[in-house]
Amino acid sequence: MLKIKIEKTAHPKPKPTGPLGFGSVFTDHMFLMDYTADKGWHDPRVVPYAPIVLDPAALVFHYAQECFEGMKAYRTAAGRVQLFRPDKNGERLRSTHERLCIPPIPVDDFVQAVKALVAVDKDWVPAEEGTSLYIRPFTIATEAQLGVKASSAYQFCIIASPSGSYYPTGIDPVRIYVEDEYVRAAPGGTGAVKCGGNYAASLLSGEKAHRLGYGQVLWLDGVERRYVEEVGSMNCFFKIGGVIRTAPTAGTVLPGITRMSCIELLEGWGYPVSVAPLPIEDVMRADEDGTLEEVFGTGTAAVISPVGELKYRDRAAVINGGRIGPVTQRLYDTLTGIQYGRLPAPQGWITEVE
Ligand code: COI
């Protein structure tokens, strides 16, 4: 159990009015906690939101020893504020820390820290349909020195941003470019953890997709450039001939919490779900023979995002006439129903913020 000090701002900012974008407005406070080799993780505190001052030699700037999480706080119709499976974010942060040689933060401490910040900034959790407080925990290496090694000092920080939909198109289907030139992850690399470097490496390809008129990239595996892995900021599902298929996370695909929740919901509804390598040719062949029924992405920021078109080499598959399919819609309605408290949640999925 952390002993969190709370220092409230003397200068609260005005809350945004009008439609919310994604991740560009920040609340009045942030959570900070430091690590040094002699003290371990210490000094947990909620303080006024402010710039972080670091030595220019801090290891994070040079060798990218940093990582992050993404989660949301939702306001229910009754005005309660709740988190969705925050323990799963804590578990994933722990495995990311392990991969990046960062000392672990106990899952309970992580959840307590998130709750403490959201409780202080509770008034920032927006109430309009489809909005939420996006929460961004992250850890950076702060030791000032230029040798390539694991830092001996870190800062863990949580910031929060009242947000609307991640894609400017909302729940309208996205058009996706299948990338067969660049790769996102290779076995043994960092593809299955949430470090910023994975996203930096994806930018060039994202720009290429935008130039070609597509909203996102679908990554293929890094060895054969053959098996579908994930889409830009989401995991990806394909409904082919009644079976819902998604890539295994096995080292190169991020184990998404929305992905995991969708698999659990789909299995509970009796759909056959196959978590196994899926060649892109099988997807395109399914399009040709009319069995590619639905494609959708899942992610905390993106929620459930229907895919309307897949472009692979010189072929374009238009999925379900470019419209959201029934399973995608059911998942969206159920997941958001649970998150916003309109539907009962499976045991342990919802944590209320007092
Ligand atoms: C999330 O879905 O929360 C993510 O972290 C994806 C992203 C915005 C990078």
PDB file of N, CA and C and ligand atoms in Angstrom, residues 22 68-71 134 136 166 194 199 233 299-302, ligand 1:
ATOM      1  N   PHE A  22      -8.542  13.872 -29.158  1.00  0.00           N
ATOM      2  CA  PHE A  22      -7.879  12.820 -28.396  1.00  0.00           C
ATOM      3  C   PHE A  22      -6.534  13.306 -27.863  1.00  0.00           C
ATOM      4  N   PHE A  68       4.981   2.736 -21.586  1.00  0.00           N
ATOM      5  CA  PHE A  68       3.739   3.398 -21.188  1.00  0.00           C
ATOM      6  C   PHE A  68       2.575   2.423 -21.161  1.00  0.00           C
ATOM      7  N   GLU A  69       1.468   2.908 -20.662  1.00  0.00           N
ATOM      8  CA  GLU A  69       0.203   2.172 -20.668  1.00  0.00           C
ATOM      9  C   GLU A  69      -0.881   3.109 -21.173  1.00  0.00           C
ATOM     10  N   GLY A  70      -2.026   2.543 -21.522  1.00  0.00           N
ATOM     11  CA  GLY A  70      -3.163   3.367 -21.926  1.00  0.00           C
ATOM     12  C   GLY A  70      -4.408   2.788 -21.295  1.00  0.00           C
ATOM     13  N   MET A  71      -5.176   3.611 -20.612  1.00  0.00           N
ATOM     14  CA  MET A  71      -6.422   3.130 -19.988  1.00  0.00           C
ATOM     15  C   MET A  71      -7.393   4.305 -19.880  1.00  0.00           C
ATOM     16  N   TYR A 134      -8.876   9.705 -20.698  1.00  0.00           N
ATOM     17  CA  TYR A 134      -7.804   8.803 -21.124  1.00  0.00           C
ATOM     18  C   TYR A 134      -6.648   8.964 -20.138  1.00  0.00           C
ATOM     19  N   ARG A 136      -2.727   8.005 -19.054  1.00  0.00           N
ATOM     20  CA  ARG A 136      -1.460   7.594 -19.654  1.00  0.00           C
ATOM     21  C   ARG A 136      -0.377   7.441 -18.570  1.00  0.00           C
ATOM     22  N   TYR A 166     -10.753   8.345 -30.668  1.00  0.00           N
ATOM     23  CA  TYR A 166      -9.356   8.347 -31.099  1.00  0.00           C
ATOM     24  C   TYR A 166      -9.244   8.706 -32.576  1.00  0.00           C
ATOM     25  N   LYS A 194       4.868  -2.621 -24.262  1.00  0.00           N
ATOM     26  CA  LYS A 194       4.396  -1.307 -24.690  1.00  0.00           C
ATOM     27  C   LYS A 194       5.492  -0.269 -24.486  1.00  0.00           C
ATOM     28  N   TYR A 199       6.442   2.378 -31.382  1.00  0.00           N
ATOM     29  CA  TYR A 199       5.584   3.337 -32.081  1.00  0.00           C
ATOM     30  C   TYR A 199       6.432   4.257 -32.966  1.00  0.00           C
ATOM     31  N   SER A 233      -2.517   1.103 -33.859  1.00  0.00           N
ATOM     32  CA  SER A 233      -2.688   1.239 -32.408  1.00  0.00           C
ATOM     33  C   SER A 233      -3.748   0.272 -31.889  1.00  0.00           C
ATOM     34  N   GLY A 299      -8.806  -1.723 -29.161  1.00  0.00           N
ATOM     35  CA  GLY A 299      -7.759  -1.038 -28.400  1.00  0.00           C
ATOM     36  C   GLY A 299      -8.414  -0.147 -27.364  1.00  0.00           C
ATOM     37  N   THR A 300      -7.640   0.257 -26.366  1.00  0.00           N
ATOM     38  CA  THR A 300      -8.220   1.123 -25.333  1.00  0.00           C
ATOM     39  C   THR A 300      -8.629   2.453 -25.946  1.00  0.00           C
ATOM     40  N   ALA A 301      -7.704   3.062 -26.679  1.00  0.00           N
ATOM     41  CA  ALA A 301      -8.010   4.363 -27.268  1.00  0.00           C
ATOM     42  C   ALA A 301      -9.075   4.214 -28.353  1.00  0.00           C
ATOM     43  N   ALA A 302      -8.905   3.215 -29.212  1.00  0.00           N
ATOM     44  CA  ALA A 302      -9.779   3.074 -30.382  1.00  0.00           C
ATOM     45  C   ALA A 302     -11.098   2.356 -30.060  1.00  0.00           C
TER      46      ALA A 302
HETATM   47  C1  COI B   1      -4.193   2.708 -26.330  1.00  0.00           C
HETATM   48  O1  COI B   1      -5.061   2.165 -26.995  1.00  0.00           O
HETATM   49  O2  COI B   1      -4.407   3.127 -25.187  1.00  0.00           O
HETATM   50  C2  COI B   1      -2.857   2.891 -26.849  1.00  0.00           C
HETATM   51  O3  COI B   1      -1.954   2.939 -26.072  1.00  0.00           O
HETATM   52  C3  COI B   1      -2.694   3.083 -28.283  1.00  0.00           C
HETATM   53  C4  COI B   1      -2.140   4.380 -28.633  1.00  0.00           C
HETATM   54  C5  COI B   1      -2.937   5.578 -28.575  1.00  0.00           C
HETATM   55  C6  COI B   1      -0.704   4.473 -28.808  1.00  0.00           C
END
